[in-house]
Tab-separated table of C-alpha atoms in Angstrom:
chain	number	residue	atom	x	y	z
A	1	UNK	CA	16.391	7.507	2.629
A	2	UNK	CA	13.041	5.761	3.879
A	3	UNK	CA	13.747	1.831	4.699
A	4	UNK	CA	11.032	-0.323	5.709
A	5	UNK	CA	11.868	-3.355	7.736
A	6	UNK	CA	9.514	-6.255	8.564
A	7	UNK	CA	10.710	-9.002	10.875
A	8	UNK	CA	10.244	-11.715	11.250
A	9	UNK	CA	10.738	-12.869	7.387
A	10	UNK	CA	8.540	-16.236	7.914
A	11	UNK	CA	6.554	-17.141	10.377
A	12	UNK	CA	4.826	-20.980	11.326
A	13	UNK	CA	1.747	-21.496	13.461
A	14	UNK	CA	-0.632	-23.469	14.059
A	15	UNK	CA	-3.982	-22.981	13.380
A	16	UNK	CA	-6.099	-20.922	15.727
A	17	UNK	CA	-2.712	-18.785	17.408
A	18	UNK	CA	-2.921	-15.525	17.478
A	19	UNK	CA	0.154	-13.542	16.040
A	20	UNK	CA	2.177	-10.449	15.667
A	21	UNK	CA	3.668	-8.855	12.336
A	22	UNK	CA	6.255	-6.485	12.725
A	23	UNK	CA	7.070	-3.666	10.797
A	24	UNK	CA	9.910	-0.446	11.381
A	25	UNK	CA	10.618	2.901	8.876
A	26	UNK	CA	13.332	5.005	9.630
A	27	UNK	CA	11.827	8.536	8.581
A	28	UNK	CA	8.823	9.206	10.464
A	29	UNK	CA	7.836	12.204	8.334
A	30	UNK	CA	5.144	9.606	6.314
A	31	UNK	CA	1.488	10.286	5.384
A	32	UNK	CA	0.108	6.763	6.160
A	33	UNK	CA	0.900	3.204	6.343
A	34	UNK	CA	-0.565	-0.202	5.035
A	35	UNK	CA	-0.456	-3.345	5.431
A	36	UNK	CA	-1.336	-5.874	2.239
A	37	UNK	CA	-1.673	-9.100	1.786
A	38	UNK	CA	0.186	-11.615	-0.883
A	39	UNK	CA	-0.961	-14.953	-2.544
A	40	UNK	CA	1.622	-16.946	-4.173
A	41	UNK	CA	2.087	-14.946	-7.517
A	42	UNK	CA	-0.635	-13.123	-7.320
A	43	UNK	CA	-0.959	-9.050	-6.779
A	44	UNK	CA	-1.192	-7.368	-3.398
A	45	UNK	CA	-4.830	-7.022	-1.284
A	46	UNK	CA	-5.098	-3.900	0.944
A	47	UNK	CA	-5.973	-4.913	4.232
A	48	UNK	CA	-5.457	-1.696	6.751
A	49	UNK	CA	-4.624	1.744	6.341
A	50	UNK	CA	-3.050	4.091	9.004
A	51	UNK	CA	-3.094	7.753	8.672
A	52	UNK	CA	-0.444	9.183	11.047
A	53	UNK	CA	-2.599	10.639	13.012
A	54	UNK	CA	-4.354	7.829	13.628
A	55	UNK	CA	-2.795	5.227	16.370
A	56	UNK	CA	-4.890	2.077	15.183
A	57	UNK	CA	-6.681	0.486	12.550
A	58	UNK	CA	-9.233	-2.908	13.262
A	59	UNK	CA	-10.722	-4.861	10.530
A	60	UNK	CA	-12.574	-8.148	11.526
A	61	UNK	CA	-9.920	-10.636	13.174
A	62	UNK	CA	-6.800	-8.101	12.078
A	63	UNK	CA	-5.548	-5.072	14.234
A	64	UNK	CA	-2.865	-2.608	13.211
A	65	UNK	CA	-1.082	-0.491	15.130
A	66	UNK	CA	1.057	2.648	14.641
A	67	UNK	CA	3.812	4.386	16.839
A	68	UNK	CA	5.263	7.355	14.028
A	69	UNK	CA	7.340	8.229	16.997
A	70	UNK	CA	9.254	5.418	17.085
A	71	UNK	CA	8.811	4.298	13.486
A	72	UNK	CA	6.858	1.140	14.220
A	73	UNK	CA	3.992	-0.879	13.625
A	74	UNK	CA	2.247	-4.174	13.930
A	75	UNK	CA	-0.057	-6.622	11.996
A	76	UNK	CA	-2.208	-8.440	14.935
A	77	UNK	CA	-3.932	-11.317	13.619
A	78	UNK	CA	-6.217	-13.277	16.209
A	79	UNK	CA	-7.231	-17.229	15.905
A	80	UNK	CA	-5.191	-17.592	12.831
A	81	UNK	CA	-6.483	-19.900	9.951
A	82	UNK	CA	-4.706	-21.774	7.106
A	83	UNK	CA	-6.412	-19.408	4.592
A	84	UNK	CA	-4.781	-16.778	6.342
A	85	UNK	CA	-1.452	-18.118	4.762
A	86	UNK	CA	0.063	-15.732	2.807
A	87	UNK	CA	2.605	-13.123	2.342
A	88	UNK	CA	2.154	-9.368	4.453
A	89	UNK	CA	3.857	-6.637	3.416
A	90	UNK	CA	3.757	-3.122	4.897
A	91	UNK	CA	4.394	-0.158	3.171
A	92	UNK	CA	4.874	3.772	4.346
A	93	UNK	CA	4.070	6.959	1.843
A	94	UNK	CA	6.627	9.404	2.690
A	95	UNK	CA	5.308	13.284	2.979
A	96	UNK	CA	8.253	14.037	0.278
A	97	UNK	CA	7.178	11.962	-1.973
A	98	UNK	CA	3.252	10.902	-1.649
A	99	UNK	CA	3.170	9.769	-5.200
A	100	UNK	CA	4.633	6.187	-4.581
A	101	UNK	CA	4.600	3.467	-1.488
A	102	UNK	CA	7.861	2.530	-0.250
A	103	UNK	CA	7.302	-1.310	0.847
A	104	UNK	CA	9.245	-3.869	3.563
A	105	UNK	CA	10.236	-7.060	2.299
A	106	UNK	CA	7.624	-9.116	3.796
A	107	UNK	CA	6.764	-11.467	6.431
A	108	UNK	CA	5.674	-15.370	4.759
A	109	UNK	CA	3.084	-16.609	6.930
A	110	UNK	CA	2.265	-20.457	7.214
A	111	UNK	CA	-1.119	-21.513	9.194
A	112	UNK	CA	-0.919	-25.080	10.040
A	113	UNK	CA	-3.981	-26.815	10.035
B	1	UNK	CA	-16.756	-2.692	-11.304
B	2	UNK	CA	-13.963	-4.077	-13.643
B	3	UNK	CA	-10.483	-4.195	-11.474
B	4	UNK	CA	-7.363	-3.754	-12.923
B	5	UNK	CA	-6.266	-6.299	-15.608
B	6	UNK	CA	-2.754	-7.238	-16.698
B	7	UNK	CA	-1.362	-8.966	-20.115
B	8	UNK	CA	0.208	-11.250	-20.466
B	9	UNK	CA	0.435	-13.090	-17.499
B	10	UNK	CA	3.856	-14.559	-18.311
B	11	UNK	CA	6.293	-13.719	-20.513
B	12	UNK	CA	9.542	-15.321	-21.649
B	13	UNK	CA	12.443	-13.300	-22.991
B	14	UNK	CA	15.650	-13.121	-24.284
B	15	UNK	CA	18.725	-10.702	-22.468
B	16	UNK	CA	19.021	-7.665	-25.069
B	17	UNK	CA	15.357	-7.734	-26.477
B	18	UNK	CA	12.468	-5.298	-25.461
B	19	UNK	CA	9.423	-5.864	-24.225
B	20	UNK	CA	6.158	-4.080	-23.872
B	21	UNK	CA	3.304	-4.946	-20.387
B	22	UNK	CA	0.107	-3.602	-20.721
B	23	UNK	CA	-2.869	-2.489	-17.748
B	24	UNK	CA	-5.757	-1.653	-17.494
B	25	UNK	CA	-7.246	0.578	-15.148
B	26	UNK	CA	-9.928	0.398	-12.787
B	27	UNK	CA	-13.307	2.165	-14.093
B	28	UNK	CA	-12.815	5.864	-12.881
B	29	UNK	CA	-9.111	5.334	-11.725
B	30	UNK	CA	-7.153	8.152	-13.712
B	31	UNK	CA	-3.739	6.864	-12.184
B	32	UNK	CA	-1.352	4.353	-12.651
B	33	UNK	CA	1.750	3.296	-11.032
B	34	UNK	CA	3.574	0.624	-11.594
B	35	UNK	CA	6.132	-1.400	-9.651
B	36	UNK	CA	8.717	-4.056	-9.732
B	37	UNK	CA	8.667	-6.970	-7.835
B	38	UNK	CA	12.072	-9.590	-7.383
B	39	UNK	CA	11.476	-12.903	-6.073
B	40	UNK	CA	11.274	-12.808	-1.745
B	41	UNK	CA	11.721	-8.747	-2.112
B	42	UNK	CA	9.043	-6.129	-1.503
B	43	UNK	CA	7.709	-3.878	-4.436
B	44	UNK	CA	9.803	-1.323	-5.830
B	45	UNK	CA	8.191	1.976	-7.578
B	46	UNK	CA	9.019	2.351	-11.361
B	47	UNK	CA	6.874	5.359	-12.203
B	48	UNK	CA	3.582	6.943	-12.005
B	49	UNK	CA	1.346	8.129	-14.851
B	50	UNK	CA	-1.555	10.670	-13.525
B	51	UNK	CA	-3.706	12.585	-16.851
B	52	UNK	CA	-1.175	10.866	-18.921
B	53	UNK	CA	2.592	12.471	-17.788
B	54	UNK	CA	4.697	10.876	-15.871
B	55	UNK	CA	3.897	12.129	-12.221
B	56	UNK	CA	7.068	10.724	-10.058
B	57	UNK	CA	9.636	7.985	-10.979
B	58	UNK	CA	11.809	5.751	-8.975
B	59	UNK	CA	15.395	4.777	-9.198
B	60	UNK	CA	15.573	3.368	-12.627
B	61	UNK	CA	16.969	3.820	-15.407
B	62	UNK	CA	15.649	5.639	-19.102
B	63	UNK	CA	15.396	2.061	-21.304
B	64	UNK	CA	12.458	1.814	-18.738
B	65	UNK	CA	9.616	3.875	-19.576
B	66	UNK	CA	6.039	4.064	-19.839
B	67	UNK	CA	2.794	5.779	-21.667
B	68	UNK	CA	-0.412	6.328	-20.046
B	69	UNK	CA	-3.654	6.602	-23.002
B	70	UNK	CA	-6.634	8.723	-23.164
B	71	UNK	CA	-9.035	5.895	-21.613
B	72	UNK	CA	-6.145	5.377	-18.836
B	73	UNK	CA	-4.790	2.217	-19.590
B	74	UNK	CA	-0.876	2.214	-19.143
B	75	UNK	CA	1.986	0.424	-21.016
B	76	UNK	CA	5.249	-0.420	-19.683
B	77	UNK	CA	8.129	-0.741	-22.010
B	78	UNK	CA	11.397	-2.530	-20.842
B	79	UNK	CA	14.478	-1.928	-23.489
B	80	UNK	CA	17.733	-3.535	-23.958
B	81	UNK	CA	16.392	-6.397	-21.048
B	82	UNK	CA	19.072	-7.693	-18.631
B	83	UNK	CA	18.870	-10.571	-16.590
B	84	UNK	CA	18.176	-8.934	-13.153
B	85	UNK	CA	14.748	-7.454	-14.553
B	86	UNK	CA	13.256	-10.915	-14.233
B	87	UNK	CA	10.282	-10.113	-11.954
B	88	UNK	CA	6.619	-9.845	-11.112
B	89	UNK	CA	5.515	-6.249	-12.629
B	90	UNK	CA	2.829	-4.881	-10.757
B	91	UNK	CA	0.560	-2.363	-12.368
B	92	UNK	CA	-2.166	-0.726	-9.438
B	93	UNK	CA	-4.793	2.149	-9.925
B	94	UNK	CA	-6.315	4.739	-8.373
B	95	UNK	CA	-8.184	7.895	-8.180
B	96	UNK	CA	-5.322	10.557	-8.017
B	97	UNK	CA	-2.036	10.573	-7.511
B	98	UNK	CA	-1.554	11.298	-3.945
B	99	UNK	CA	-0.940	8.230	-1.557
B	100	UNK	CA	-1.698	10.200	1.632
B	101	UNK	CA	-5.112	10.690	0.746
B	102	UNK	CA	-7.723	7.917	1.562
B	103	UNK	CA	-7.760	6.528	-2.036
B	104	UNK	CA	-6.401	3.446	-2.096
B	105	UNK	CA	-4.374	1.418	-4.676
B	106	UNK	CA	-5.602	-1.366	-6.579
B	107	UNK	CA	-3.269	-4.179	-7.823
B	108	UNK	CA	-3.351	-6.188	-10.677
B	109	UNK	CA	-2.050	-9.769	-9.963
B	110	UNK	CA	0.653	-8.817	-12.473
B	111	UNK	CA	3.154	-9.703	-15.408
B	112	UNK	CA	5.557	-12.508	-14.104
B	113	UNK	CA	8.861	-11.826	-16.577
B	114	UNK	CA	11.662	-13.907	-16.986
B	115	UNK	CA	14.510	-12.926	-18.697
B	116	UNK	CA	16.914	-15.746	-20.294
């Protein structure tokens, strides 16, 4: 059974630190991975997508990584901003089962100003 | 380009009764999935609709189930409602079923239920 695990589950910073989001699956046999984004009761914002064959993905001030190998991965955000405050979740497609996303819990992220 | 839409927003109701949470796809998306969402957890897949059959379902049970219509707008339909199905139900489109392809999900900012 595929678990995604994202740690830590909150995260505080202030403004203008850069930061690392970390996510780990257990089955490595996956198609992709993404990472979205999460506004307070609101629906989820693709940010990056991963193919496995791919070993990073950069968009603007946000860099993700991928290690199948290993079963790891990691948000980079640089010079973080309040209105990057949010929730990030990551979330694998399994090659058994490419019909659905299998997501982590989540990492909260504050930006202080 | 119209995104995906969700109604109601918020709904209030009562352990035992049924309720029915409607989408509506994103122009020239001919998928739907939809997926539960608990307070501080990660989304959960319910099921998938693709050409309107179910195309893959997650872990649970029958008195939840869905309908996908010509035009490719989806319902969800909750019976018998318990307490723990108080969520935020996320419906998200796309073109085709398969998630290892390039096409990517679209979310609707979902159907916050609460179940009393």
């Amino acid at each position: 059974k595929q678990e995604v695990t994202q740690i830590p589950a909150a995260l505080s910073v202030p403004e203008g630190e850069n930061l690392v989001l970390n996510c780990s699956f257990t089955d490595s046999a996956i198609y992709n991975l993404q990472w979205f984004r999460q506004d307070p009761g609101k629906g989820l914002t693709s940010l990056l997508l991963i193919q496995s064959s791919q070993r990073e993905q950069t968009s603007g001030r946000l860099n993700a990584s991928l290690d199948k190998s290993s079963g790891r991965s990691t948000l980079y955000i640089a010079a973080s901003q309040p209105g990057d405050s949010a929730t990030y979740l990551c979330a694998v497609t399994r090659m058994d089962s490419s019909y659905k996303l299998i997501f982590g819990s989540g990492t909260r992220l504050l930006v202080r100003p | 380009e119209t995104g995906v839409t969700q109604s109601p927003t918020h709904l209030i109701k009562t352990r035992g009764q049924q309720v029915t949470l409607r989408c509506s796809s994103q122009s020239g998306h001919n998928t739907v999935s939809w997926y539960q969402q608990a307070l501080g957890q990660g989304p959960q897949f319910i099921f998938q609709y693709y050409r309107e059959e179910e195309n893959g379902r997650g872990n649970f049970p029958p008195r939840f189930s869905g309908l996908q219509f010509p035009n490719y707008s989806s319902e969800l339909n909750v019976n018998a409602l318990e307490l723990d199905d108080s969520a935020l139900y996320l419906c998200a489109s796309s073109l085709g079923p398969n998630r290892g392809s390039d096409s990517p999900l679209h979310f609707g900012n979902g159907t916050r239920l609460t179940v009393t």
